[in-house]
Short mmCIF file of C-alpha atoms and ligand atoms in Angstrom, two decimals:
data_model
loop_
_atom_site.label_atom_id
_atom_site.label_comp_id
_atom_site.label_asym_id
_atom_site.label_seq_id
_atom_site.Cartn_x
_atom_site.Cartn_y
_atom_site.Cartn_z
CA UNK A 1 4.11 -17.60 24.87
CA UNK A 2 4.99 -14.92 27.38
CA UNK A 3 3.64 -11.43 26.74
CA UNK A 4 5.47 -8.51 28.25
CA UNK A 5 6.20 -4.83 27.78
CA UNK A 6 9.29 -2.98 28.96
CA UNK A 7 7.85 0.43 29.82
CA UNK A 8 9.77 3.70 30.04
CA UNK A 9 9.04 6.67 32.32
CA UNK A 10 6.49 9.24 31.18
CA UNK A 11 8.07 12.04 29.14
CA UNK A 12 11.00 9.91 27.96
CA UNK A 13 12.59 11.45 24.85
CA UNK A 14 12.65 9.25 21.76
CA UNK A 15 14.36 10.65 18.71
CA UNK A 16 17.07 10.35 16.14
CA UNK A 17 20.35 12.23 15.78
CA UNK A 18 21.95 13.89 12.75
CA UNK A 19 24.84 16.32 12.11
CA UNK A 20 25.08 19.31 9.79
CA UNK A 21 27.86 18.18 7.48
CA UNK A 22 26.37 14.72 7.15
CA UNK A 23 22.88 15.81 6.10
CA UNK A 24 22.80 19.39 4.83
CA UNK A 25 24.72 19.14 1.56
CA UNK A 26 26.91 21.73 -0.14
CA UNK A 27 28.80 22.57 3.05
CA UNK A 28 31.60 23.96 0.91
CA UNK A 29 33.16 26.28 3.48
CA UNK A 30 34.45 23.78 6.05
CA UNK A 31 37.48 21.54 6.58
CA UNK A 32 35.56 18.39 5.66
CA UNK A 33 34.58 19.62 2.21
CA UNK A 34 38.22 20.44 1.66
CA UNK A 35 39.27 16.98 2.93
CA UNK A 36 36.81 15.28 0.55
CA UNK A 37 38.49 16.92 -2.44
CA UNK A 38 41.85 15.31 -1.58
CA UNK A 39 42.46 11.95 -3.30
CA UNK A 40 42.53 8.94 -0.99
CA UNK A 41 40.89 10.60 2.00
CA UNK A 42 37.38 9.17 1.65
CA UNK A 43 36.59 5.55 0.84
CA UNK A 44 35.83 5.03 -2.85
CA UNK A 45 36.36 8.75 -3.44
CA UNK A 46 32.87 9.49 -2.12
CA UNK A 47 31.78 13.09 -1.48
CA UNK A 48 29.16 14.58 0.81
CA UNK A 49 27.85 16.61 -2.19
CA UNK A 50 24.10 17.19 -1.65
CA UNK A 51 24.10 14.78 1.32
CA UNK A 52 20.42 14.49 2.38
CA UNK A 53 19.73 17.93 0.87
CA UNK A 54 18.45 19.40 4.12
CA UNK A 55 19.83 22.78 3.15
CA UNK A 56 17.71 22.50 0.01
CA UNK A 57 14.65 21.97 2.22
CA UNK A 58 14.30 18.20 2.46
CA UNK A 59 14.51 18.41 6.26
CA UNK A 60 10.76 19.07 6.09
CA UNK A 61 9.92 15.66 4.67
CA UNK A 62 12.40 13.96 6.96
CA UNK A 63 10.97 15.72 10.03
CA UNK A 64 7.49 14.64 8.85
CA UNK A 65 8.73 11.06 8.69
CA UNK A 66 10.18 11.30 12.20
CA UNK A 67 7.04 12.88 13.66
CA UNK A 68 4.71 10.36 12.02
CA UNK A 69 6.93 7.63 13.40
CA UNK A 70 6.15 8.84 16.93
CA UNK A 71 9.48 10.54 17.67
CA UNK A 72 9.10 13.39 20.17
CA UNK A 73 12.64 14.81 19.90
CA UNK A 74 15.39 15.36 17.37
CA UNK A 75 19.10 16.07 17.77
CA UNK A 76 20.81 18.01 15.00
CA UNK A 77 23.80 20.34 14.74
CA UNK A 78 24.26 23.85 13.42
CA UNK A 79 27.15 24.43 11.04
CA UNK A 80 29.64 27.01 12.29
CA UNK A 81 31.00 27.64 8.77
CA UNK A 82 27.54 28.64 7.52
CA UNK A 83 26.75 30.95 10.42
CA UNK A 84 30.18 32.58 10.45
CA UNK A 85 31.49 32.23 6.89
CA UNK A 86 34.53 34.46 7.61
CA UNK A 87 35.98 35.60 10.96
CA UNK A 88 34.27 38.98 10.59
CA UNK A 89 30.90 38.12 9.08
CA UNK A 90 27.70 36.49 10.20
CA UNK A 91 25.22 35.01 7.76
CA UNK A 92 21.81 35.97 9.13
CA UNK A 93 20.05 33.95 6.42
CA UNK A 94 21.74 30.78 7.69
CA UNK A 95 20.49 31.52 11.20
CA UNK A 96 17.03 32.13 9.76
CA UNK A 97 17.13 28.74 8.08
CA UNK A 98 17.97 27.09 11.43
CA UNK A 99 15.12 29.03 13.05
CA UNK A 100 12.80 27.62 10.40
CA UNK A 101 14.00 24.11 11.11
CA UNK A 102 13.44 24.68 14.81
CA UNK A 103 9.94 26.00 14.16
CA UNK A 104 9.48 22.89 12.04
CA UNK A 105 10.29 20.72 15.03
CA UNK A 106 8.05 22.76 17.32
CA UNK A 107 5.14 22.44 14.86
CA UNK A 108 5.65 18.69 14.92
CA UNK A 109 5.85 18.56 18.74
CA UNK A 110 9.45 17.45 18.70
CA UNK A 111 11.94 18.74 21.27
CA UNK A 112 15.23 19.94 19.77
CA UNK A 113 18.62 19.05 21.16
CA UNK A 114 21.10 21.25 19.29
CA UNK A 115 24.81 20.54 18.95
CA UNK A 116 27.08 23.53 18.40
CA UNK A 117 30.04 21.54 17.10
CA UNK A 118 29.91 18.18 15.38
CA UNK A 119 33.32 17.43 13.83
CA UNK A 120 33.33 20.12 11.09
CA UNK A 121 35.24 23.42 11.42
CA UNK A 122 35.07 26.55 9.28
CA UNK A 123 37.88 26.62 6.74
CA UNK A 124 39.10 29.96 8.07
CA UNK A 125 39.47 28.39 11.52
CA UNK A 126 41.28 25.32 10.18
CA UNK A 127 43.67 27.62 8.32
CA UNK A 128 44.51 29.32 11.63
CA UNK A 129 45.43 26.04 13.32
CA UNK A 130 41.90 24.95 14.26
CA UNK A 131 41.67 23.56 17.80
CA UNK A 132 45.47 23.32 18.10
CA UNK A 133 45.61 27.05 18.64
CA UNK A 134 44.31 28.22 22.02
CA UNK A 135 42.74 31.27 20.33
CA UNK A 136 40.00 28.87 19.26
CA UNK A 137 38.49 29.13 22.74
CA UNK A 138 37.51 32.80 22.36
CA UNK A 139 36.45 32.21 18.75
CA UNK A 140 34.19 29.31 19.68
CA UNK A 141 32.70 31.30 22.53
CA UNK A 142 31.91 34.18 20.17
CA UNK A 143 30.22 31.82 17.74
CA UNK A 144 28.26 30.13 20.52
CA UNK A 145 27.06 33.51 21.80
CA UNK A 146 25.78 34.46 18.36
CA UNK A 147 24.08 31.11 17.70
CA UNK A 148 22.46 30.89 21.12
CA UNK A 149 21.17 34.49 21.00
CA UNK A 150 19.60 33.70 17.64
CA UNK A 151 18.09 30.32 18.51
CA UNK A 152 17.25 30.53 22.22
CA UNK A 153 13.58 31.16 21.53
CA UNK A 154 13.32 27.56 20.35
CA UNK A 155 16.08 25.65 22.12
CA UNK A 156 17.00 25.09 25.73
CA UNK A 157 18.79 21.75 25.48
CA UNK A 158 22.31 22.22 24.10
CA UNK A 159 25.24 19.98 23.30
CA UNK A 160 28.43 22.03 23.09
CA UNK A 161 30.72 19.55 21.35
CA UNK A 162 30.05 16.14 19.86
CA UNK A 163 32.55 13.40 20.67
CA UNK A 164 35.64 15.49 21.37
CA UNK A 165 37.46 12.20 21.98
CA UNK A 166 36.69 10.91 18.47
CA UNK A 167 37.59 14.29 16.92
CA UNK A 168 40.99 14.08 18.60
CA UNK A 169 41.64 10.38 18.01
CA UNK A 170 40.74 10.48 14.34
CA UNK A 171 42.27 13.86 13.57
CA UNK A 172 45.46 13.57 15.66
CA UNK A 173 46.14 9.90 16.39
CA UNK A 174 44.85 7.70 13.52
CA UNK A 175 44.90 10.59 11.04
CA UNK A 176 41.65 9.58 9.33
CA UNK A 177 39.88 12.90 9.93
CA UNK A 178 41.29 16.29 8.98
CA UNK A 179 43.92 17.52 9.61
CA UNK A 180 45.21 13.93 9.33
CA UNK A 181 48.01 14.19 11.90
CA UNK A 182 49.54 11.51 14.12
CA UNK A 183 50.94 13.32 17.10
CA UNK A 184 50.14 12.58 20.76
CA UNK A 185 51.36 15.96 21.94
CA UNK A 186 49.04 17.81 19.58
CA UNK A 187 46.23 15.42 20.47
CA UNK A 188 46.57 16.44 24.14
CA UNK A 189 46.68 20.11 23.19
CA UNK A 190 43.55 19.87 21.05
CA UNK A 191 41.69 17.95 23.74
CA UNK A 192 42.63 20.58 26.32
CA UNK A 193 41.42 23.38 24.03
CA UNK A 194 38.16 21.54 23.41
CA UNK A 195 37.68 21.34 27.16
CA UNK A 196 38.37 25.05 27.52
CA UNK A 197 35.99 25.77 24.63
CA UNK A 198 33.32 23.59 26.19
CA UNK A 199 33.68 25.31 29.57
CA UNK A 200 33.50 28.77 27.99
CA UNK A 201 30.44 27.76 25.96
CA UNK A 202 28.76 26.33 29.07
CA UNK A 203 29.10 29.65 30.92
CA UNK A 204 28.13 31.76 27.92
CA UNK A 205 24.98 29.76 27.29
CA UNK A 206 23.95 30.01 30.94
CA UNK A 207 24.59 33.76 30.98
CA UNK A 208 22.23 34.18 28.02
CA UNK A 209 19.72 31.52 29.03
CA UNK A 210 19.79 30.65 32.73
CA UNK A 211 17.27 27.84 32.32
CA UNK A 212 19.31 26.09 29.61
CA UNK A 213 20.52 22.54 30.07
CA UNK A 214 23.99 22.22 28.65
CA UNK A 215 26.15 19.18 28.15
CA UNK A 216 28.33 17.48 25.54
CA UNK A 217 28.24 14.08 23.84
CA UNK A 218 30.89 11.61 24.95
CA UNK A 219 31.72 8.65 22.74
CA UNK A 220 31.87 6.03 25.48
CA UNK A 221 33.50 2.72 24.72
CA UNK A 222 33.55 -0.12 27.26
CA UNK A 223 36.63 -2.28 26.82
CA UNK A 224 37.24 -5.87 27.93
CA UNK A 225 40.65 -7.58 28.08
CA UNK A 226 40.96 -10.49 25.65
CA UNK A 227 42.27 -12.78 28.39
CA UNK A 228 41.10 -11.55 31.78
CA UNK A 229 43.78 -13.65 33.54
CA UNK A 230 46.64 -12.07 31.56
CA UNK A 231 48.03 -8.92 33.20
CA UNK A 232 49.38 -7.45 29.94
CA UNK A 233 45.96 -7.71 28.28
CA UNK A 234 44.46 -6.04 31.33
CA UNK A 235 47.06 -3.29 31.18
CA UNK A 236 46.49 -2.72 27.44
CA UNK A 237 42.71 -2.71 27.98
CA UNK A 238 43.03 -0.16 30.80
CA UNK A 239 45.25 2.12 28.72
CA UNK A 240 42.89 1.87 25.76
CA UNK A 241 39.90 2.55 27.99
CA UNK A 242 41.47 5.60 29.64
CA UNK A 243 42.84 6.94 26.36
CA UNK A 244 39.47 6.75 24.64
CA UNK A 245 37.07 7.60 27.42
CA UNK A 246 38.42 9.57 30.32
CA UNK A 247 39.93 12.90 29.27
CA UNK A 248 36.73 14.95 29.22
CA UNK A 249 35.00 13.19 32.12
CA UNK A 250 38.01 13.57 34.44
CA UNK A 251 38.26 17.30 33.76
CA UNK A 252 34.55 17.80 34.31
CA UNK A 253 34.70 15.90 37.61
CA UNK A 254 37.91 17.27 39.04
CA UNK A 255 39.29 20.08 36.86
CA UNK A 256 42.22 17.95 35.66
CA UNK A 257 42.26 16.29 32.26
CA UNK A 258 43.62 12.76 32.74
CA UNK A 259 44.13 11.02 29.43
CA UNK A 260 46.21 8.04 30.44
CA UNK A 261 49.31 9.59 28.85
CA UNK A 262 49.48 12.85 30.76
CA UNK A 263 47.52 15.34 32.87
CA UNK A 264 46.54 18.96 32.19
CA UNK A 265 44.93 21.21 34.77
CA UNK A 266 41.76 22.87 33.43
CA UNK A 267 40.00 24.09 36.58
CA UNK A 268 37.35 26.06 34.68
CA UNK A 269 35.96 22.80 33.25
CA UNK A 270 34.94 21.42 36.64
CA UNK A 271 31.19 20.92 36.94
CA UNK A 272 30.31 22.33 33.51
CA UNK A 273 27.51 19.94 32.60
CA UNK A 274 23.80 19.77 33.35
CA UNK A 275 23.47 16.34 31.75
CA UNK A 276 25.81 13.83 30.16
CA UNK A 277 25.28 12.84 26.54
CA UNK A 278 26.44 9.28 25.90
CA UNK A 279 27.09 8.00 22.39
CA UNK A 280 27.31 4.23 22.61
CA UNK A 281 27.92 1.96 19.62
CA UNK A 282 29.80 -1.12 20.80
CA UNK A 283 32.20 -2.74 23.25
CA UNK A 284 35.72 -3.65 22.15
CA UNK A 285 37.99 -6.49 23.20
CA UNK A 286 41.63 -5.48 23.65
CA UNK A 287 44.71 -7.69 23.48
CA UNK A 288 48.29 -6.71 24.38
CA UNK A 289 50.34 -6.09 21.23
CA UNK A 290 53.98 -5.06 21.50
CA UNK A 291 53.97 -3.99 17.87
CA UNK A 292 51.40 -1.26 18.45
CA UNK A 293 53.01 1.51 20.53
CA UNK A 294 50.93 4.05 18.55
CA UNK A 295 47.80 2.36 19.91
CA UNK A 296 49.15 2.18 23.48
CA UNK A 297 50.17 -1.48 22.99
CA UNK A 298 46.67 -2.79 22.40
CA UNK A 299 44.84 -4.33 19.43
CA UNK A 300 41.13 -3.57 19.65
CA UNK A 301 38.78 -5.95 17.86
CA UNK A 302 35.46 -7.75 17.95
CA UNK A 303 35.90 -11.41 18.92
CA UNK A 304 35.23 -14.15 16.39
CA UNK A 305 31.56 -14.98 16.20
CA UNK A 306 30.40 -11.45 17.12
CA UNK A 307 27.12 -10.24 15.65
CA UNK A 308 28.76 -7.88 13.14
CA UNK A 309 27.50 -5.08 10.91
CA UNK A 310 27.86 -5.11 7.11
CA UNK A 311 31.42 -3.74 7.01
CA UNK A 312 32.40 -5.16 10.39
CA UNK A 313 32.50 -1.57 11.70
CA UNK A 314 30.08 -2.25 14.56
CA UNK A 315 29.24 -5.28 16.65
CA UNK A 316 25.93 -5.83 18.39
CA UNK A 317 27.05 -5.72 22.04
CA UNK A 318 23.98 -4.40 23.87
CA UNK A 319 25.14 -5.04 27.46
CA UNK A 320 27.69 -2.29 26.92
CA UNK A 321 24.91 0.28 26.87
CA UNK A 322 23.94 -0.78 30.39
CA UNK A 323 27.61 -0.66 31.39
CA UNK A 324 27.89 2.85 29.94
CA UNK A 325 24.91 4.15 31.89
CA UNK A 326 26.14 2.46 35.07
CA UNK A 327 29.54 4.09 34.66
CA UNK A 328 27.90 7.50 34.10
CA UNK A 329 25.72 7.15 37.20
CA UNK A 330 28.66 6.13 39.37
CA UNK A 331 30.86 8.91 38.02
CA UNK A 332 28.26 11.66 38.30
CA UNK A 333 25.63 10.66 40.86
CA UNK A 334 22.30 12.36 40.15
CA UNK A 335 23.32 13.84 36.79
CA UNK A 336 20.71 13.29 34.03
CA UNK A 337 21.91 11.08 31.19
CA UNK A 338 20.78 11.18 27.59
CA UNK A 339 21.78 8.56 25.05
CA UNK A 340 22.69 11.02 22.32
CA UNK A 341 23.64 8.35 19.73
CA UNK A 342 23.32 4.61 19.25
CA UNK A 343 23.03 2.71 16.00
CA UNK A 344 24.54 0.32 13.47
CA UNK A 345 25.47 0.39 9.79
CA UNK A 346 23.39 -2.07 7.82
CA UNK A 347 22.00 -1.48 4.34
CA UNK A 348 19.61 -4.43 4.16
CA UNK A 349 18.44 -4.02 7.76
CA UNK A 350 19.04 -7.65 8.70
CA UNK A 351 20.71 -6.79 12.02
CA UNK A 352 19.25 -3.37 12.97
CA UNK A 353 15.88 -4.54 14.38
CA UNK A 354 17.56 -6.82 16.90
CA UNK A 355 20.23 -4.21 17.60
CA UNK A 356 17.52 -1.69 18.47
CA UNK A 357 15.42 -4.12 20.51
CA UNK A 358 18.39 -5.42 22.51
CA UNK A 359 19.76 -1.94 23.22
CA UNK A 360 16.37 -0.58 24.24
CA UNK A 361 16.04 -3.55 26.55
CA UNK A 362 19.38 -2.74 28.20
CA UNK A 363 18.31 0.87 28.57
CA UNK A 364 15.12 -0.29 30.22
CA UNK A 365 17.19 -2.30 32.71
CA UNK A 366 19.07 0.90 33.55
CA UNK A 367 15.89 2.95 33.88
CA UNK A 368 14.57 0.35 36.32
CA UNK A 369 17.36 1.13 38.75
CA UNK A 370 15.86 4.63 38.79
CA UNK A 371 18.97 5.89 37.08
CA UNK A 372 18.12 9.27 35.55
CA UNK A 373 18.15 8.37 31.85
CA UNK A 374 16.02 10.95 30.08
CA UNK A 375 16.10 10.00 26.42
CA UNK A 376 17.42 7.95 23.52
CA UNK A 377 18.44 9.26 20.10
CA UNK A 378 19.00 6.65 17.43
CA UNK A 379 21.72 7.31 14.88
CA UNK A 380 20.27 8.04 12.40
CA UNK A 381 17.01 9.17 10.84
CA UNK A 382 18.14 8.70 7.25
CA UNK A 383 21.36 7.40 5.65
CA UNK A 384 23.91 10.19 5.55
CA UNK A 385 27.54 10.96 4.73
CA UNK A 386 29.66 8.85 7.09
CA UNK A 387 32.86 10.90 7.21
CA UNK A 388 35.96 9.05 5.90
CA UNK A 389 33.73 6.05 5.19
CA UNK A 390 31.63 8.08 2.76
CA UNK A 391 28.41 6.38 1.67
CA UNK A 392 29.75 2.87 2.29
CA UNK A 393 27.95 2.72 5.63
CA UNK A 394 24.19 3.04 6.02
CA UNK A 395 22.96 3.99 9.48
CA UNK A 396 19.48 5.28 8.60
CA UNK A 397 16.05 4.11 9.68
CA UNK A 398 15.28 5.30 6.16
CA UNK A 399 17.55 4.35 3.26
CA UNK A 400 18.68 7.15 0.98
CA UNK A 401 19.82 7.10 -2.62
CA UNK A 402 22.02 10.20 -2.59
CA UNK A 403 21.85 10.51 -6.41
CA UNK A 404 18.07 10.67 -6.66
CA UNK A 405 17.34 11.75 -3.07
CA UNK A 406 14.71 9.00 -2.89
CA UNK A 407 14.11 7.62 0.60
CA UNK A 408 12.92 4.09 1.39
CA UNK A 409 11.68 3.03 4.80
CA UNK A 410 13.51 0.15 6.43
CA UNK A 411 11.60 -2.28 8.71
CA UNK A 412 13.57 -0.84 11.65
CA UNK A 413 11.76 2.47 11.17
CA UNK A 414 8.48 0.69 11.90
CA UNK A 415 9.90 -1.11 14.92
CA UNK A 416 11.30 2.14 16.30
CA UNK A 417 7.98 3.88 15.62
CA UNK A 418 6.17 1.23 17.67
CA UNK A 419 8.66 1.69 20.51
CA UNK A 420 8.27 5.48 20.47
CA UNK A 421 4.48 5.34 20.35
CA UNK A 422 4.24 2.71 23.09
CA UNK A 423 7.00 4.39 25.13
CA UNK A 424 8.25 0.87 25.58
CA UNK A 425 9.26 -2.36 23.90
CA UNK A 426 6.86 -5.30 23.84
CA UNK A 427 7.28 -9.00 23.24
CA UNK A 428 4.92 -8.64 20.25
CA UNK A 429 7.30 -6.18 18.65
CA UNK A 430 10.23 -8.53 19.12
CA UNK A 431 8.25 -11.42 17.67
CA UNK A 432 7.26 -9.30 14.66
CA UNK A 433 10.57 -7.59 13.82
CA UNK A 434 13.33 -9.83 15.20
CA UNK A 435 11.88 -13.25 16.03
CA UNK A 436 15.40 -14.71 16.05
CA UNK A 437 16.05 -13.20 19.50
CA UNK A 438 12.61 -13.86 20.98
CA UNK A 439 13.60 -16.93 22.98
CA UNK A 440 16.72 -15.23 24.28
CA UNK A 441 14.86 -12.12 25.34
CA UNK A 442 11.78 -13.84 26.74
CA UNK A 443 12.99 -17.28 27.86
CA UNK A 444 10.41 -19.83 28.87
C1 FCB B 1 29.62 8.88 15.63
C2 FCB B 1 29.47 10.28 15.08
C3 FCB B 1 28.34 10.43 14.08
C4 FCB B 1 28.23 9.23 13.17
C5 FCB B 1 28.23 7.96 13.96
C6 FCB B 1 28.07 6.70 13.12
O1 FCB B 1 30.92 8.69 16.10
O2 FCB B 1 29.23 11.21 16.12
O3 FCB B 1 28.53 11.63 13.38
O4 FCB B 1 29.24 9.25 12.22
O5 FCB B 1 29.42 7.85 14.69
#
């Protein structure tokens, strides 16, 4: 049998990603906590409650798990509503707790990548129109200044905003995230304000910390037309692709936000990234559908026979990760790329080992073109609160029982540990953890 190892460059970052509201617990002062109290918003009436109890201190054990598993980096977010509980107050003890977490990472030789916004907004901000109101730009900048001043001793790799495109789509198009609106005009306005906020944060961080590397995390979704020969499918796929993917990237390349349904000039956004964070989960197929004007005349789905996750929320489409990196390299030649999220929901872990192995393999293909991919962060370290899907989806390398806070290691955690420690993926690992794809991955 063939023996092989797909090696990665020295110094490659291997970690996991988390977000404040999903792991900390008792985040009572933000729009998501509020949303969770409203009947019908979260599947099965689930609540974030204690989440993974990181605010109660369980981050220590989880960081131990990550470090022992060979991870040399971790991406987490700081919670704006904790640091600035009201417009006129700062909570220094919250900042101290984040400093402790950052010291915790340093002690474990793990590099932090810190997100300053990951979906949740302080209640006071939401009550003032959130990101719909252009005043948010100055408010976000003020918060970023405070957080970066407090944490700069430990952090130089920053992510301003996580998945602005998902925040806008879910909050202002599908209505599944707060504030639950369905309004294209507002969606454009919010996206434009997020771009302005990102650009302001980029400059503020660099003014405080010239050596900082600042970017954001784009949810990138490759799209294929259901019938490549059918022009209407191609049109629907193109609209879907542009609508999901291109607003932020176009403004960062050329200073104009192009969303597929309208353009907004935001010259200050041009060039405001030192790396691109790519969150890749899966590739969608899109078919023309006259009955879906609200979805730009396209139905997005995973074709019959796809390798699906437990709830059918994700499909295992690894080539899309290569496509995503290729797109990033072509769009921004020379710009470093970090895979800031990639993962799949699966409670019994039957699909995750092959998902990880096949995605790492695609990343290795990309790295072998000398494309500047610097790291990979798996979503996620431990099961956590999955937004409007509550606890129905399990993305962790470790399983969590949120009632008892007991963690249980999934086999994927061991596979990922072997990858991190080897700085590569070997045929032995594939044979051990996902033999079902061995022949496909190592034919002959
Ligand atoms: C991404 C989010 C992250 C998590 C994963 C599964 O869109 O950034 O918080 O919910 O999906």
